[in-house]
Amino acid sequence: MPDVKVSVIYYSATGSVYAMAQQAVEAAEKAGAEVRLRKVAELAPQEAIQSNEGWSKHALETQDVPEATADDIVWADAVIFGTPTRYGNVAAQLKQFLDTLGPQWAQGQLANKVYTGFVSVGTGHGGHETTLLSLYNSIHHFGGIIVSPGYTDPLKFSDGNPYGASHTSANGANPPGETDLAAVAYSVKRATEIAAQLKRGAA
Ligand SMILES: Cc1cc2nc3c(=O)[nH]c(=O)nc-3n(C[C@H](O)[C@H](O)[C@H](O)COP(=O)(O)O)c2cc1C
């Protein structure tokens, strides 16, 4: 495995996506990568965060996770994005981060990297696929290489999402379980290995 660099960049309000992000870090490290874990900046007003116990608790628990910068993408060979769904779409906080990347996009610094995504969703049909596909719209504009898991491993027939890894939280009642975390680990392993193959090929 060459010297592969992976950035795991996520937004999480109440912790489900964060649990998946931690699994992503573990999987990338296990695949031999140097890994950065980064949260994107919060946009919601303090009064909104304080009005929700789970949200304020999670913000406090993750206060030491560094905030993502453009360099975390430029540096990486593979970028793993995690988001909760928001009306079937990417959370505004992660989208805002993507929207700050214009200068790097203009210089082609987001292109030719491997990208994949994972998502947490409140309900069974609440936006697993649509959120990932919305995320991937931006990656197409980057000129990124989207590495989706497809059904390339038998475990994908358990979680059932070929577009990435996803989790149904029942609005926080159901933390990511074995099947969800195995899907994250598999997606990240696959993205890391393909990034390594590309790097090796380029060298
Ligand atoms: C404004 C808002 C919109 C949401 N939209 C959806 C939705 O369209 N479908 C759904 O199933 N869950 C929806 N949810 C629920 C979250 O996506 C879900 O609880 C997720 O697991 C939260 O992840 P987190 O714990 O990492 O923040 C929404 C939540 C909020 C606050």
PDB file of C-alpha atoms and ligand atoms in Angstrom:
ATOM      1  CA  MET A   1       0.000   0.000   0.000  1.00  0.00           C
ATOM      2  CA  PRO A   2       1.529   3.391  -0.966  1.00  0.00           C
ATOM      3  CA  ASP A   3       1.358   6.369   1.342  1.00  0.00           C
ATOM      4  CA  VAL A   4      -2.409   6.943   1.004  1.00  0.00           C
ATOM      5  CA  LYS A   5      -4.117   9.879   2.688  1.00  0.00           C
ATOM      6  CA  VAL A   6      -7.796   9.847   3.627  1.00  0.00           C
ATOM      7  CA  SER A   7      -9.929  12.696   4.991  1.00  0.00           C
ATOM      8  CA  VAL A   8     -13.198  11.858   6.739  1.00  0.00           C
ATOM      9  CA  ILE A   9     -15.282  15.039   6.682  1.00  0.00           C
ATOM     10  CA  TYR A  10     -18.714  15.038   8.277  1.00  0.00           C
ATOM     11  CA  TYR A  11     -21.565  16.938   9.858  1.00  0.00           C
ATOM     12  CA  SER A  12     -23.559  15.446  12.736  1.00  0.00           C
ATOM     13  CA  ALA A  13     -26.103  17.166  14.962  1.00  0.00           C
ATOM     14  CA  THR A  14     -26.984  14.336  17.341  1.00  0.00           C
ATOM     15  CA  GLY A  15     -24.167  11.829  16.921  1.00  0.00           C
ATOM     16  CA  SER A  16     -25.285   9.136  14.481  1.00  0.00           C
ATOM     17  CA  VAL A  17     -23.104  10.372  11.636  1.00  0.00           C
ATOM     18  CA  TYR A  18     -20.256  10.931  14.079  1.00  0.00           C
ATOM     19  CA  ALA A  19     -20.390   7.254  15.116  1.00  0.00           C
ATOM     20  CA  MET A  20     -20.211   6.309  11.437  1.00  0.00           C
ATOM     21  CA  ALA A  21     -17.308   8.745  10.928  1.00  0.00           C
ATOM     22  CA  GLN A  22     -15.368   7.078  13.730  1.00  0.00           C
ATOM     23  CA  GLN A  23     -15.914   3.729  12.019  1.00  0.00           C
ATOM     24  CA  ALA A  24     -14.703   5.291   8.746  1.00  0.00           C
ATOM     25  CA  VAL A  25     -11.475   6.443  10.416  1.00  0.00           C
ATOM     26  CA  GLU A  26     -10.867   2.981  11.840  1.00  0.00           C
ATOM     27  CA  ALA A  27     -11.444   1.312   8.467  1.00  0.00           C
ATOM     28  CA  ALA A  28      -9.165   3.714   6.584  1.00  0.00           C
ATOM     29  CA  GLU A  29      -6.392   3.257   9.146  1.00  0.00           C
ATOM     30  CA  LYS A  30      -6.802  -0.496   8.957  1.00  0.00           C
ATOM     31  CA  ALA A  31      -6.402  -0.230   5.172  1.00  0.00           C
ATOM     32  CA  GLY A  32      -3.053   1.493   5.743  1.00  0.00           C
ATOM     33  CA  ALA A  33      -4.004   5.147   5.283  1.00  0.00           C
ATOM     34  CA  GLU A  34      -2.966   8.268   7.124  1.00  0.00           C
ATOM     35  CA  VAL A  35      -6.314   9.721   8.213  1.00  0.00           C
ATOM     36  CA  ARG A  36      -7.762  13.106   9.137  1.00  0.00           C
ATOM     37  CA  LEU A  37     -11.133  13.312  10.905  1.00  0.00           C
ATOM     38  CA  ARG A  38     -12.788  16.703  10.457  1.00  0.00           C
ATOM     39  CA  LYS A  39     -16.216  18.125  11.295  1.00  0.00           C
ATOM     40  CA  VAL A  40     -17.588  20.971   9.215  1.00  0.00           C
ATOM     41  CA  ALA A  41     -18.469  24.259  10.878  1.00  0.00           C
ATOM     42  CA  GLU A  42     -21.853  24.585  12.572  1.00  0.00           C
ATOM     43  CA  LEU A  43     -24.234  27.130  11.036  1.00  0.00           C
ATOM     44  CA  ALA A  44     -27.244  26.824  13.334  1.00  0.00           C
ATOM     45  CA  PRO A  45     -27.811  29.509  15.958  1.00  0.00           C
ATOM     46  CA  GLN A  46     -26.863  28.648  19.551  1.00  0.00           C
ATOM     47  CA  GLU A  47     -30.484  28.960  20.657  1.00  0.00           C
ATOM     48  CA  ALA A  48     -31.514  26.196  18.236  1.00  0.00           C
ATOM     49  CA  ILE A  49     -28.706  23.930  19.463  1.00  0.00           C
ATOM     50  CA  GLN A  50     -29.450  24.622  23.122  1.00  0.00           C
ATOM     51  CA  SER A  51     -33.155  23.852  22.634  1.00  0.00           C
ATOM     52  CA  ASN A  52     -32.305  20.226  21.731  1.00  0.00           C
ATOM     53  CA  GLU A  53     -30.588  18.185  24.432  1.00  0.00           C
ATOM     54  CA  GLY A  54     -29.092  15.622  22.057  1.00  0.00           C
ATOM     55  CA  TRP A  55     -27.725  18.328  19.794  1.00  0.00           C
ATOM     56  CA  SER A  56     -26.125  20.426  22.548  1.00  0.00           C
ATOM     57  CA  LYS A  57     -24.673  17.310  24.216  1.00  0.00           C
ATOM     58  CA  HIS A  58     -23.109  16.103  20.973  1.00  0.00           C
ATOM     59  CA  ALA A  59     -21.698  19.580  20.186  1.00  0.00           C
ATOM     60  CA  LEU A  60     -19.987  19.581  23.568  1.00  0.00           C
ATOM     61  CA  GLU A  61     -18.665  16.028  23.181  1.00  0.00           C
ATOM     62  CA  THR A  62     -17.080  16.812  19.805  1.00  0.00           C
ATOM     63  CA  GLN A  63     -15.805  20.302  20.550  1.00  0.00           C
ATOM     64  CA  ASP A  64     -12.205  19.095  20.140  1.00  0.00           C
ATOM     65  CA  VAL A  65     -12.693  17.575  16.679  1.00  0.00           C
ATOM     66  CA  PRO A  66     -10.897  19.975  14.299  1.00  0.00           C
ATOM     67  CA  GLU A  67     -12.980  21.873  11.758  1.00  0.00           C
ATOM     68  CA  ALA A  68     -12.558  20.996   8.093  1.00  0.00           C
ATOM     69  CA  THR A  69     -10.625  23.316   5.799  1.00  0.00           C
ATOM     70  CA  ALA A  70     -10.078  23.198   2.048  1.00  0.00           C
ATOM     71  CA  ASP A  71      -6.604  21.798   2.682  1.00  0.00           C
ATOM     72  CA  ASP A  72      -8.154  18.636   4.119  1.00  0.00           C
ATOM     73  CA  ILE A  73      -9.431  17.875   0.621  1.00  0.00           C
ATOM     74  CA  VAL A  74      -6.403  19.106  -1.311  1.00  0.00           C
ATOM     75  CA  TRP A  75      -4.167  16.960   0.961  1.00  0.00           C
ATOM     76  CA  ALA A  76      -6.182  13.761   0.582  1.00  0.00           C
ATOM     77  CA  ASP A  77      -6.138  10.996  -2.010  1.00  0.00           C
ATOM     78  CA  ALA A  78      -9.593   9.872  -0.858  1.00  0.00           C
ATOM     79  CA  VAL A  79     -12.311  11.950   0.780  1.00  0.00           C
ATOM     80  CA  ILE A  80     -15.142  10.343   2.733  1.00  0.00           C
ATOM     81  CA  PHE A  81     -18.129  12.632   3.361  1.00  0.00           C
ATOM     82  CA  GLY A  82     -20.765  11.923   6.026  1.00  0.00           C
ATOM     83  CA  THR A  83     -24.043  13.766   6.523  1.00  0.00           C
ATOM     84  CA  PRO A  84     -27.461  13.339   8.093  1.00  0.00           C
ATOM     85  CA  THR A  85     -30.278  13.755   5.611  1.00  0.00           C
ATOM     86  CA  ARG A  86     -32.139  17.041   5.558  1.00  0.00           C
ATOM     87  CA  TYR A  87     -35.369  16.624   3.597  1.00  0.00           C
ATOM     88  CA  GLY A  88     -33.648  14.014   1.435  1.00  0.00           C
ATOM     89  CA  ASN A  89     -30.677  16.278   0.849  1.00  0.00           C
ATOM     90  CA  VAL A  90     -27.182  17.017   2.180  1.00  0.00           C
ATOM     91  CA  ALA A  91     -27.156  18.962   5.472  1.00  0.00           C
ATOM     92  CA  ALA A  92     -26.651  22.700   4.922  1.00  0.00           C
ATOM     93  CA  GLN A  93     -23.535  22.661   7.092  1.00  0.00           C
ATOM     94  CA  LEU A  94     -21.771  20.187   4.796  1.00  0.00           C
ATOM     95  CA  LYS A  95     -23.137  21.903   1.689  1.00  0.00           C
ATOM     96  CA  GLN A  96     -21.818  25.234   2.953  1.00  0.00           C
ATOM     97  CA  PHE A  97     -18.383  23.677   3.328  1.00  0.00           C
ATOM     98  CA  LEU A  98     -18.561  22.384  -0.256  1.00  0.00           C
ATOM     99  CA  ASP A  99     -19.617  25.855  -1.366  1.00  0.00           C
ATOM    100  CA  THR A 100     -16.446  27.407   0.087  1.00  0.00           C
ATOM    101  CA  LEU A 101     -14.284  25.262  -2.211  1.00  0.00           C
ATOM    102  CA  GLY A 102     -14.626  27.449  -5.321  1.00  0.00           C
ATOM    103  CA  PRO A 103     -10.967  28.560  -5.363  1.00  0.00           C
ATOM    104  CA  GLN A 104      -9.704  24.971  -5.109  1.00  0.00           C
ATOM    105  CA  TRP A 105     -12.270  23.814  -7.691  1.00  0.00           C
ATOM    106  CA  ALA A 106     -11.095  26.567 -10.103  1.00  0.00           C
ATOM    107  CA  GLN A 107      -7.522  25.295  -9.829  1.00  0.00           C
ATOM    108  CA  GLY A 108      -8.491  21.668 -10.359  1.00  0.00           C
ATOM    109  CA  GLN A 109      -7.392  20.756  -6.846  1.00  0.00           C
ATOM    110  CA  LEU A 110     -10.537  18.772  -6.079  1.00  0.00           C
ATOM    111  CA  ALA A 111     -10.263  16.588  -9.181  1.00  0.00           C
ATOM    112  CA  ASN A 112      -8.873  13.087  -9.675  1.00  0.00           C
ATOM    113  CA  LYS A 113      -9.429  12.038  -6.074  1.00  0.00           C
ATOM    114  CA  VAL A 114     -11.585   9.223  -4.825  1.00  0.00           C
ATOM    115  CA  TYR A 115     -14.793  10.211  -3.026  1.00  0.00           C
ATOM    116  CA  THR A 116     -17.513   8.248  -1.289  1.00  0.00           C
ATOM    117  CA  GLY A 117     -20.294   9.064   1.155  1.00  0.00           C
ATOM    118  CA  PHE A 118     -22.346   7.848   4.085  1.00  0.00           C
ATOM    119  CA  VAL A 119     -25.597   9.103   5.521  1.00  0.00           C
ATOM    120  CA  SER A 120     -27.852   8.786   8.548  1.00  0.00           C
ATOM    121  CA  VAL A 121     -31.589   9.058   8.030  1.00  0.00           C
ATOM    122  CA  GLY A 122     -34.509   9.151  10.456  1.00  0.00           C
ATOM    123  CA  THR A 123     -36.800   6.748   8.624  1.00  0.00           C
ATOM    124  CA  GLY A 124     -36.496   3.748   6.324  1.00  0.00           C
ATOM    125  CA  HIS A 125     -37.365   5.563   3.112  1.00  0.00           C
ATOM    126  CA  GLY A 126     -36.494   9.072   4.281  1.00  0.00           C
ATOM    127  CA  GLY A 127     -33.660   9.831   1.872  1.00  0.00           C
ATOM    128  CA  HIS A 128     -30.844   7.258   2.007  1.00  0.00           C
ATOM    129  CA  GLU A 129     -30.264   7.214  -1.738  1.00  0.00           C
ATOM    130  CA  THR A 130     -31.356  10.768  -2.576  1.00  0.00           C
ATOM    131  CA  THR A 131     -28.959  12.279  -0.036  1.00  0.00           C
ATOM    132  CA  LEU A 132     -25.991  10.314  -1.376  1.00  0.00           C
ATOM    133  CA  LEU A 133     -26.883  11.138  -4.969  1.00  0.00           C
ATOM    134  CA  SER A 134     -27.245  14.839  -4.048  1.00  0.00           C
ATOM    135  CA  LEU A 135     -23.804  14.717  -2.471  1.00  0.00           C
ATOM    136  CA  TYR A 136     -22.390  13.070  -5.583  1.00  0.00           C
ATOM    137  CA  ASN A 137     -23.726  15.887  -7.804  1.00  0.00           C
ATOM    138  CA  SER A 138     -21.046  18.131  -6.324  1.00  0.00           C
ATOM    139  CA  ILE A 139     -18.383  15.453  -6.767  1.00  0.00           C
ATOM    140  CA  HIS A 140     -19.149  15.275 -10.488  1.00  0.00           C
ATOM    141  CA  HIS A 141     -18.464  19.008 -10.668  1.00  0.00           C
ATOM    142  CA  PHE A 142     -15.182  18.504  -8.827  1.00  0.00           C
ATOM    143  CA  GLY A 143     -14.072  15.953 -11.427  1.00  0.00           C
ATOM    144  CA  GLY A 144     -13.856  13.471  -8.577  1.00  0.00           C
ATOM    145  CA  ILE A 145     -13.877   9.701  -8.901  1.00  0.00           C
ATOM    146  CA  ILE A 146     -16.945   8.394  -7.086  1.00  0.00           C
ATOM    147  CA  VAL A 147     -16.315   4.970  -5.594  1.00  0.00           C
ATOM    148  CA  SER A 148     -19.638   3.533  -4.565  1.00  0.00           C
ATOM    149  CA  PRO A 149     -19.807   0.080  -2.985  1.00  0.00           C
ATOM    150  CA  GLY A 150     -22.347  -1.337  -5.400  1.00  0.00           C
ATOM    151  CA  TYR A 151     -23.009  -4.975  -4.515  1.00  0.00           C
ATOM    152  CA  THR A 152     -19.324  -5.868  -4.730  1.00  0.00           C
ATOM    153  CA  ASP A 153     -19.348  -7.784  -1.437  1.00  0.00           C
ATOM    154  CA  PRO A 154     -21.959 -10.154   0.016  1.00  0.00           C
ATOM    155  CA  LEU A 155     -22.457  -7.812   2.998  1.00  0.00           C
ATOM    156  CA  LYS A 156     -24.056  -5.277   0.664  1.00  0.00           C
ATOM    157  CA  PHE A 157     -27.050  -7.585   0.432  1.00  0.00           C
ATOM    158  CA  SER A 158     -27.557  -7.019   4.170  1.00  0.00           C
ATOM    159  CA  ASP A 159     -27.510  -3.209   4.258  1.00  0.00           C
ATOM    160  CA  GLY A 160     -28.895  -2.997   0.723  1.00  0.00           C
ATOM    161  CA  ASN A 161     -27.528   0.390  -0.364  1.00  0.00           C
ATOM    162  CA  PRO A 162     -25.237   0.298  -3.423  1.00  0.00           C
ATOM    163  CA  TYR A 163     -24.756   4.091  -3.416  1.00  0.00           C
ATOM    164  CA  GLY A 164     -22.795   4.271  -0.153  1.00  0.00           C
ATOM    165  CA  ALA A 165     -23.335   3.408   3.497  1.00  0.00           C
ATOM    166  CA  SER A 166     -26.514   4.424   5.281  1.00  0.00           C
ATOM    167  CA  HIS A 167     -28.250   4.096   8.621  1.00  0.00           C
ATOM    168  CA  THR A 168     -31.803   4.487   9.881  1.00  0.00           C
ATOM    169  CA  SER A 169     -31.755   6.250  13.256  1.00  0.00           C
ATOM    170  CA  ALA A 170     -35.460   6.408  14.184  1.00  0.00           C
ATOM    171  CA  ASN A 171     -34.603  10.018  14.986  1.00  0.00           C
ATOM    172  CA  GLY A 172     -31.857   9.113  17.408  1.00  0.00           C
ATOM    173  CA  ALA A 173     -33.489   6.108  19.102  1.00  0.00           C
ATOM    174  CA  ASN A 174     -31.434   3.650  17.069  1.00  0.00           C
ATOM    175  CA  PRO A 175     -27.641   4.215  17.006  1.00  0.00           C
ATOM    176  CA  PRO A 176     -25.633   2.731  14.112  1.00  0.00           C
ATOM    177  CA  GLY A 177     -25.510  -1.038  14.554  1.00  0.00           C
ATOM    178  CA  GLU A 178     -23.367  -3.860  13.284  1.00  0.00           C
ATOM    179  CA  THR A 179     -24.778  -3.929   9.740  1.00  0.00           C
ATOM    180  CA  ASP A 180     -24.564  -0.132   9.343  1.00  0.00           C
ATOM    181  CA  LEU A 181     -20.999   0.048  10.630  1.00  0.00           C
ATOM    182  CA  ALA A 182     -19.914  -2.915   8.513  1.00  0.00           C
ATOM    183  CA  ALA A 183     -21.269  -1.068   5.463  1.00  0.00           C
ATOM    184  CA  VAL A 184     -19.291   2.057   6.400  1.00  0.00           C
ATOM    185  CA  ALA A 185     -16.134   0.034   6.930  1.00  0.00           C
ATOM    186  CA  TYR A 186     -16.546  -1.740   3.603  1.00  0.00           C
ATOM    187  CA  SER A 187     -17.165   1.491   1.633  1.00  0.00           C
ATOM    188  CA  VAL A 188     -14.140   3.149   3.203  1.00  0.00           C
ATOM    189  CA  LYS A 189     -11.875   0.123   2.714  1.00  0.00           C
ATOM    190  CA  ARG A 190     -12.884  -0.024  -0.944  1.00  0.00           C
ATOM    191  CA  ALA A 191     -12.366   3.733  -1.473  1.00  0.00           C
ATOM    192  CA  THR A 192      -8.982   3.615   0.272  1.00  0.00           C
ATOM    193  CA  GLU A 193      -7.791   0.621  -1.725  1.00  0.00           C
ATOM    194  CA  ILE A 194      -8.882   2.126  -5.042  1.00  0.00           C
ATOM    195  CA  ALA A 195      -7.189   5.433  -4.147  1.00  0.00           C
ATOM    196  CA  ALA A 196      -4.021   3.450  -3.420  1.00  0.00           C
ATOM    197  CA  GLN A 197      -4.265   1.639  -6.761  1.00  0.00           C
ATOM    198  CA  LEU A 198      -4.670   4.957  -8.605  1.00  0.00           C
ATOM    199  CA  LYS A 199      -1.732   6.462  -6.752  1.00  0.00           C
ATOM    200  CA  ARG A 200       0.421   3.451  -7.505  1.00  0.00           C
ATOM    201  CA  GLY A 201      -0.612   3.587 -11.175  1.00  0.00           C
ATOM    202  CA  ALA A 202       0.213   7.309 -11.411  1.00  0.00           C
ATOM    203  CA  ALA A 203       3.622   6.728  -9.836  1.00  0.00           C
TER     204      ALA A 203
HETATM  205  C1  LIG B   1     -34.396  19.714   9.528  1.00  0.00           C
HETATM  206  C2  LIG B   1     -34.328  18.223   9.508  1.00  0.00           C
HETATM  207  C3  LIG B   1     -34.723  17.543   8.368  1.00  0.00           C
HETATM  208  C4  LIG B   1     -34.700  16.150   8.348  1.00  0.00           C
HETATM  209  N1  LIG B   1     -35.134  15.507   7.244  1.00  0.00           N
HETATM  210  C5  LIG B   1     -35.276  14.172   7.250  1.00  0.00           C
HETATM  211  C6  LIG B   1     -35.832  13.487   6.136  1.00  0.00           C
HETATM  212  O1  LIG B   1     -36.139  14.072   5.104  1.00  0.00           O
HETATM  213  N2  LIG B   1     -35.985  12.154   6.221  1.00  0.00           N
HETATM  214  C7  LIG B   1     -35.649  11.447   7.345  1.00  0.00           C
HETATM  215  O2  LIG B   1     -35.847  10.246   7.376  1.00  0.00           O
HETATM  216  N3  LIG B   1     -35.059  12.062   8.404  1.00  0.00           N
HETATM  217  C8  LIG B   1     -34.880  13.408   8.373  1.00  0.00           C
HETATM  218  N4  LIG B   1     -34.307  14.052   9.451  1.00  0.00           N
HETATM  219  C9  LIG B   1     -33.753  13.231  10.561  1.00  0.00           C
HETATM  220  C10 LIG B   1     -32.205  13.113  10.575  1.00  0.00           C
HETATM  221  O3  LIG B   1     -31.648  13.050   9.287  1.00  0.00           O
HETATM  222  C11 LIG B   1     -31.825  11.869  11.354  1.00  0.00           C
HETATM  223  O4  LIG B   1     -32.325  11.957  12.678  1.00  0.00           O
HETATM  224  C12 LIG B   1     -30.324  11.564  11.388  1.00  0.00           C
HETATM  225  O5  LIG B   1     -30.179  10.251  11.883  1.00  0.00           O
HETATM  226  C13 LIG B   1     -29.541  12.531  12.288  1.00  0.00           C
HETATM  227  O6  LIG B   1     -28.153  12.249  12.234  1.00  0.00           O
HETATM  228  P1  LIG B   1     -27.164  12.842  13.354  1.00  0.00           P
HETATM  229  O7  LIG B   1     -27.513  12.145  14.655  1.00  0.00           O
HETATM  230  O8  LIG B   1     -25.785  12.483  12.909  1.00  0.00           O
HETATM  231  O9  LIG B   1     -27.375  14.309  13.410  1.00  0.00           O
HETATM  232  C14 LIG B   1     -34.275  15.433   9.496  1.00  0.00           C
HETATM  233  C15 LIG B   1     -33.843  16.129  10.628  1.00  0.00           C
HETATM  234  C16 LIG B   1     -33.863  17.503  10.641  1.00  0.00           C
HETATM  235  C17 LIG B   1     -33.411  18.232  11.879  1.00  0.00           C
END
